[in-house]
Each structure stands twice: as structure tokens, then as C-alpha cells.
Amino acid sequence: MPLNAISTENQRPGNPASEWDLGGPASPAIEGFATRMSVNRGTTVHFKINTTSSNYRIDVYRLGYYGGLGARKVTTIQRNTPSPQPAPGGDPAIGLYDAGNWSVTASWAVPADAVSGVYLAKLVRQDGVAGASHIPFVVRADGTEHDLVFQTSDTTWHAYNGWGGANLYGGNAATPNGRAYKVSYNRPIGTRHGVGLAAGPQDYVMSAEYAAIRWLERNGYDVTYLSAVDVGPGNVPLTRYKAFLSTGHDEYWSGDQHAHVQAARDAGVHLVFMSGNEVYWKTRWEPDLNGTPGRTLVCYKETWAGTKIDPSPEWTGTFRDPSFTPPSDGGRPENSLTGTIFQVDSYRYDVIEVPHPMTRLRFWRDTEVALTAPGGTAELVPGLLGYEWDESPNNRFRPPGLVRLSSTPLDVHAYLVDYGLTTAAAHATHHLTLYRAPSGAIVFGAGTVFWAFGLDAEHDETSNGTYPAVTVDRDVQQAMVNLFADMTVQPTTPQADLVVATASTDVTPPTAVITAPVNGATVVQQQKVVVSGTAGDVGGVVAAVEVSTDGGTSWRAAQGTANWSFDWWPHLPGQHTIRVRAVDDSLNVQSPAASVTVTVTPSASVRLFDPSDVPFTLRTAEHAALELGVRFSVNTAGSATGVRFYKNPHVTGSHEAHLWSGDGTLLASAAFTGETASGWQQANFPAPVALSPGATYVASYHNVGFYSADSNYFTSARTGGAVTAPAGDNGVFAYGASAIFPATSFRSTNYWVDVVFARAGGAGNLPPVAGNDSGFTTNQGTAIVIPAAALLANDTDPNGYPLSVTGADNPVNGTVTWSAAAQAVTFTPGAGFSGLATFRYTITNGHNAPVSATVSVSVLAAAVRQTLFKPTDTPAIAGFDDPHPVNLGVKFRCTSPGAKAKGVRFYKAPQNGGTHAARLWTANGVLLASATFSGETASGWQEATFPTPVDLTTDTTYVASYHTTAGNYAVTGNFFANAVTRGALVAPSSGSSDGNGVFAYGPSPAFPNSSYNATNYWVDVVVDAPSPLLRTLFEAGDTPEIVTVADTGPVQLGTKFRTSATDATAVGLRFYKGPQNTGTHTGHLWTASGVLLASATFSGETASGWQQVVFGTPVPLAADTTYVASYHTNAPYSATGNFFGADHVKGTLTGLSSAGSGGNGVFTYGPAGSFPSSSFNATNYWVDVVVRSS
């Protein structure tokens, strides 16, 4: 491509950072600012400088790449007149310090042919007094057209700038926390070096913005530059450009800035948000003390104040906060524009993960990410997910057609739980996102401040200072090349190691179909309906599937792509049309959408809110005893049977439900029992309370602080059909240490309290509900037989009629037959097929029309490549200073039958030269295979392939090794203190294997059998292995009725089980953990008579949910023989009464009925080694076994 102004400019000689950058903090002995944040070329930029020096200079530099030097000097201005300036003006009471009263001391006439960019005026004293500082400004190129327009995040630079005494976070103002309500652009900027509360380099141009500038200009992209002032009150037209860029910490946006960028998107301008915590605080502009517009940034942070304190009617809280709107103009969550929304506060240094099949999306083409094997997860370089980051919630503000390009779930310490005031520990998931607006504009959301760190290594880090520097990631560079190509933007001087991409030519939309429910099906009001189906694409990959249940007004993302599902709770009776459409990785959207129409019949029991209804403000900061409630009325005869409330994870203690008449008479009470850690809780009254149609009642619960609350919720009524919460003066509360009638309302706030109402006479003869089933697995080419009981386990009938299967049809990727005689379905995968297959089954209750649901079957491929370590795994020391010839190895075993060892890998340092030989050994030193490494790179992972693959015996120890003549090998000490498991491969711990991480000095071949300090020498084996067939009694989604049983005595809890497989091996145990089940847990496997077969201690436990441990040595199981799986705890456990009233069958595993096994759900109080043999009420204590079998 021909050179443009940027690529031509960057061919000019640059200047080193040692010349143009500051060696430390800016000096107060010489400081200043430009009178405009940006100037057009051909005009003049004026500087106001404060110094007593009579000999100083101003060196003006333009930031760019310049062969890696980072800037080029464009001029020098010498000054020989001191310019001491007066104290700044302003309004210290609100933290406003405005140095606009300073005099102009120097100017630079910007040449008419100057190249647009970010410029630094470096002020340098030359009188023998040390001192230097920077003045940043932007040079525009008005009236010109370019591919990219780079908006600087100058509003954030100034928001954090504490020069004078205050910034928008704190200081010496006469306000809460001393924070400023207004900050002036007429100030030297001290943000980079921590001048101001919370300020640091991450809030300034030399962080992510500088990294992006360097990379864009290195690659010769046609980019021009604007300040945030230009995009906001300056209203510089954005439609001249193909794409708009927001980069780094772009936290503060004015309302007009938001409007102009959104208008550009709607006119077809692409948006690229290489930023995080973006578009968060809503600001407005005022003139400075001289009357110059656009020089005072105003943000009262009304979300923090909790009330309207800005005298302007404009809202200056967070964009997402709907408080006082209308008449204010808040309530616009940022994900409606950017695709992501800020949730995780500073300081984070996390790793972005891309699980397969997201790795197949065209965004990742020509990257290492794209090479990820099925079931694997790619990782980008550490630190890109920081220092603050966003989520991409599946809420009503989600842009239609949005696709997620990555998925990183993490537990975090500071998660935003309301509109912008409170953070707390929580689980968060980050996604890179992409969507196409109706105008055709593509919008990319990185959702992380440090995304641009993957583009270039030269940048400031954070003020935290505890994390290592973030390195360049070629995958990020290539992904951005790909993204820009799809925006028809190309580099003119691309890096040699990047692939110049082309725009997508795929214009064929994907196709999604609905397999359940079927058209014309009948479902029950407020009972879960699993909408499911399949999707495919020609010329690309299905990137997302979205569902609308409101006639296409709004769309929500489904789970999965090729095979997808969506949980729907139809809230009101009547006919409903479900629409589904797929989106491919070129952002083509299916049109028209697939649809089915279902009839929703009235339920006998209704409520105001469904399980899918959750608060936006998850947790308030208030910690006081109070009663929270909702006013409601009913339109038909019936009874209140209970009260529900939404509980966030920070709500603790006991709770009591209350039902009141409209005048405050207490009608019923009930204690909440068996509460879960979070989510909807329900307490049932001892007896139903008859309600009169039309009368007002209040349902409430008593709580101590940290409740959920969403203001302005009841600006419209909420109805569940027979029960309605009226609009207006609703959402009620009262303070008190015990039950008290809640009669006060504030801003129509929903405190997420609900009532359960049972219609008189019930709802009549209702149809059964068929649920989709999953978790069935078979091998490629192998039929699977599924008993009718297994299919019916997930189905319900509201009338209580018995259910039966009547047929199976509509197979995808195979064939299916139903045998009434055998009461079983047989599914046979298609020839050569592996992956997810489905079929439909039909049930009846004998009274209503049959209904159907979908069954998913995982068909495992014959073999997949597996290694102990990922391509991104690296050693602590790449080249250990030991120059001697040595054989280095790792002990491993494979848990999958039919596996073959194909080769050996090792991690190479640049000093580890010479020829390297790979070896595979038995555990006692018999050489099985050899190979020589060829085509090695200078460093990183190397691989050698054996001439003939070697068959591996399941669960047998082998040694993979390599020989080096140069030494300088990779090491990580104490790595094998614990076992390493990845897929079917296990590297045993050093303690359990007589030493792992093995070596032998000398020539090759020599069997490595010595070990030291459990050291990993970064040797790996390459295995082709069938995916292991691991079976359990319970699926990941199975949960107990009572998560926390208040019993703290030391107890052993267990499950009796059998397997029908003749080749079964127990490889580990699972148990369901409630949040209060803390401490150490030990799992045991026993014979039915109490002989201990294996034990293991659980490690790496999560706070709650299913926990799993792997035995050091798998235990063979005899078919049709009873065993006991158990674990020991000293804390409250989980339970479901009468669960084992019948056999619980899951594939080849059976949890035995209590009556048929002498009692199941077993326990014994005492120490960890006690055999559990007592039982009570056929209770399931949620203990499971992990079995490998065919």
C-alpha cells in the first residue's frame, strides 16, 4: 500500500526516551499547561508556564514509533525571562483550582503541514537548577479524512489530577472526602506521578494510550488525533473517519461526547474500545474563569452522594444510574454503547482466557489462539486484564447481535454491586465483545484498561508496583490487524511477523432452529421452559445464538452455539412466540428468525418475580436492622402461601417473612430455613392466608443490612397475572430491631420482596413439562442405550400424574429408536461423527397432549492430542546456569484407554544449544522410543515425534525425557509438590512417585531417575488419547434442597452405589459444599463391609458448589457390587431428604434406594477414618464417585 502521512512521518529520525521523557516526577520548579487541549495545524498553541528561571527551553516532541524511540523533536523554543505566576483562582470550597489567571509565556506556531498527533512540550531549566516537566496537547488536522481517529482520554487525566489540592476523588475541598466537584484544564498535570488521590500512571497518556500510539504508527495505520474535548463540546465531525478509537483508562465522558459517538456509530462509523472502565462517569462542561468554553470538567458524582447535588438538571453520576431520571438524563448503562460495563475495580493483573470453540472465531485468525484444540483454552499474556475491567452482562441493555470473543471467570476482591458506590468480593466473568449496529458499524469492546499493553511493551505500568511488566502479545497484535481489516482499514508498514488480513466476504447469515419446545406446545406459567436447538453456518462459525420471548423487542444470549439452550420462565398466560436467531463470526444475523408459538396456561400458584429476575444493585452499603417489603393486591380468590426475597452473598443471619394487611395488621409469619448463599429464598406460612380480591397487602421480611435495592423500579406496575404490585408509592421499609410494618417508600425502590399466591381451586388439568437432558456420553461409532427412567428424571407433571415415554425422533448427527418393550432409547452416532448429537423424545401423562424435549449426547472423538503443559506455560527460570550434559525427564501416566505416545516436548532457553534427543522409558528404565529434535526455534517449546507411536497402558507410570549437551535447561522448583493433571495425563506429585522431575548427568541415552526439590525441568509428553469417559451420579447442575444443615459435629457422610460396567475404575470423589462447610475435607472409598480402599484430601476448594479430588491410584470396581463413597467434615453439610426413596440411576452408575440397600445416605459421627453405616429418611448427603468406564 502507498505510504500515508503517518508512515512517512515515522520514517523520520526519532529521539530517545532518555531525551524526551522525564527521569522522575515532574518538577514544580518549572511547570505549565497549554491554553487549549488541542489545536489545529496551522494555528498557534499557547503555553502558560510557572518558573523563576531566566534560562529555560521548551522542546516540543511528537509521540509515535520512530524506529522504537517513541518520539521526534519538532522544535525548540528558548526562553530567558522568568515567569513566576500567581496562585490559581477558582473555588477551593468545591476543589476547583483554575490557573487561567496565569500569563501566556511562550507560544508555538504549529506548521500547516504538521502531522496530527499527541505532542509533548518538555519544559527544561538550563540555569543549573534541576527541573523538567511535560505539557501534553493534541494537534488536529481539521477537514481531512482518515481511516482512524484516536480520541485521547484527557478527561481522565484531569479527573485524577490533584494539582492545587483536589481531584474528583479527594483532597482539601469542603465536600465529602474533600473531593472536587469541578476540575480545571488550566493546571499542570501531575496525574502520572501520583499527584492526587488514586492517581497514577495508569490514568495518563503514557500508559495504554502511548502503547497504542506506538503500535498504530509502527504499522503505518492512517490515524489522526482528537481530544475528548473535541469529541464532546467541540463537536468535531466523526463521520470523516472509518473508525473511532477509545483507549486505556477512558472513564469520564460528557453527555454530548456520548451522544456524538453514538451518532457516529449510527451513521456507520466503526467503534473500537481498547479501553476499560470506559464511559463510566457522566460529566458536563463549563467555561473557565476567563469565560473560555470547554476548560472546566464538572462531575458531582451524584451516585456517591445518593442525591441530586449538581445544581444543573444534567445528571453527573454514573451513566448507568437511573436515579432522578427523569427529569435527569442518567440510566444509560455503558454496555448499550460499548458492549461491556465496568464491574471489577483496581488493581488487577489477570489473564484473558479464550476457550474453545471461541478460539475458532475469525477475530483470532492467524493467531496461536486459533490453534487451540477442542476442549482447550488459550491464554493471552498475563496482565492484559487490568488494572480495572468490565463484564458483558446478558441484560436488557446488551446490544442485539453481540458476540463474545473470550471468557475469563474469576473470583475478585472488588466487584461493583450497585450503580457505582459499593464494591465487594464476588465472582466475575470478563468477555471481549463484538457487535454490528444496524448502520453496519462494527463495535469492539476490550473491556480492560490494559488491552493495548499487548500491542507494545513501551509504556508506564500502574502505581501499584507489585506486578511484573506486561509483555507484548503477538496474538493481540494480529487480532487487531484482523479487526481493522474487517473495518476496511489496512496498515501500510505492517510488522514482518503479522499477517495482513482481509475483510470478510461472508454475507450468508447462519441458521438456528428450535427443537424444543415444539410449535403449538403448551407450557405452564412461571415454570421453567428450556428452549433449545441447533445452529450452523456456511462460510464461517456460529458465534452467538439469541432468543426473544417478547416478539423481537429484546434479545438475550442463549447458552452454546452449535447446540444451544435458553431458560425461560413464561411470566403471564396466553400465546407466546419464541424467536431465535444465530449470529456468525462475520456478524451476519439470521433473518427472519426461527420461531415457535406456545400456549402458556395459568399456574395454580403465581408470584411477582421469576428466578431470572435479579437486582442490578446487588448490595447496598447500609447495615441496619429493618423491614423490607412490597405492596400488592390480587384479582381473584386465593391464598398467600409464603414470601420470597432475593438474597445476595453478603446477606447473613436469620430472616423472617411477614404478611400484613394494608393498615398494618400482621396476618402471618414464617422463618426462612435452608437458605442458600444467594438467590431467591422462600418461606412458607404454617397455613395459607386467604386474601380478598382488590384489597392491599404487604409482603415483607426482616433483615440486617446489605440488602438488594433498585430505585425507580416501580415507576410502572409489576404483575404476575393474578397478583400485582402497583406503581408509584411502592417498595416499602421501616427501621426496627424486630418485625415492624413497613409503610415508607423512597424513590419507588424495589427491595426484591415477593409473595407466593395460590389461586382458589388451583389451575385445572395442566400438561406435563418435559425438560431437556444432557450428560450422556458415548464413543465415536458406539450406540448408547438410555433407559426411560433416565429421560423422565428431569420431567414434571403439575397435576401429579405418572409420566411415560411414548417415542423418540428428530435425531441430529445419528439415528434413534424407541423400544416400548425395553423401555429404553437407543441412539447410534453417525459414521465418523464426534461432537454433540441430539434427538427428541416425547412424554405423556395420559390426560393432555404429549410434549417433547431434547436430549444431548456427547460423542467422543477417537483420539485427541494431549500434553501436560499448555503452549503458554513457561518456566520460572528459562535457562538455569548449569552447562553440563544431562538427561532431564518427567514421570507421567495416562488415565485414558487406547492412548499412544507420539513424541516429547521440552522448553528451551536461548543458551540451550546443540542437538537434543527425545526418549520414552518405562518406570524401571526400559527404553521404548527415541527421536531427534529438528527445526528448533531459538527458544520456547520444541517438539520431536517418534517414528512409531507407542501404546500406553492405562494408569501405568512412564518417563519422558530429553538430553542436552549444553545444559542451561529450564527449571521451576517445587513444581511437583502437587500432582499435575491435564486432560487424560497426570504427572504425579514428587512425594507419591519416589521423586518427580528427574535427571541423570552424562551422555545420551541414560535413564533419568534422580530428583531434587520436586523440580520441573519442563519436559512434556505428546499423547493421542480418547477423551476419558468419566461418569458421576450427579451432574454439575444438580444441587441440594438444603445447602447448609446446621450440624457442626465431626461427621462422615456417604453414598452407597454400584456400577454395571465391567471395566469400571474409581478415579476420585466429589461432594457438594455449602458456603459454611469450611475446613479440611477427606474423601474415602469403602467396600460395603467397611474395608477402606482409597482416601484423598480435597484441595483447591471453591467457596461453595461441587468439589472433586483424584485418588493417587485408581481403584478397580467390580460390576454390580456395592461400594460406599464418603467424605468427612467438621462443618455444616448439605442434604435432601427422602432422595433415595428409589434408585438414582445415572448411566452405568446407580445410587441405591435406601429400602433396597439397608439404608442409603449414610453417616457416622466421629473422626475421619470412621465408616458411615447409619442412615436417616433416605437422605442424600450429596457425596458422589467419579468412575471411568466404557
PDB file of C-alpha atoms in Angstrom, residues 92-95 165-166 170-175 178-180:
ATOM      1  CA  PRO A  92     -11.412  25.893  46.749  1.00  0.00           C
ATOM      2  CA  ALA A  93     -14.624  25.018  48.605  1.00  0.00           C
ATOM      3  CA  ILE A  94     -15.585  22.694  45.753  1.00  0.00           C
ATOM      4  CA  GLY A  95     -11.979  21.792  44.886  1.00  0.00           C
ATOM      5  CA  GLY A 165      -5.118  20.343  46.245  1.00  0.00           C
ATOM      6  CA  ALA A 166      -8.027  18.255  44.979  1.00  0.00           C
ATOM      7  CA  GLY A 170     -10.414  13.583  47.265  1.00  0.00           C
ATOM      8  CA  GLY A 171      -8.361  16.448  48.548  1.00  0.00           C
ATOM      9  CA  ASN A 172      -8.849  19.639  50.508  1.00  0.00           C
ATOM     10  CA  ALA A 173     -12.280  20.736  49.319  1.00  0.00           C
ATOM     11  CA  ALA A 174     -15.088  21.408  51.794  1.00  0.00           C
ATOM     12  CA  THR A 175     -17.004  18.405  50.457  1.00  0.00           C
ATOM     13  CA  GLY A 178     -12.581  16.560  50.233  1.00  0.00           C
ATOM     14  CA  ARG A 179     -13.230  15.684  46.594  1.00  0.00           C
ATOM     15  CA  ALA A 180     -13.598  18.280  43.899  1.00  0.00           C
TER      16      ALA A 180
END
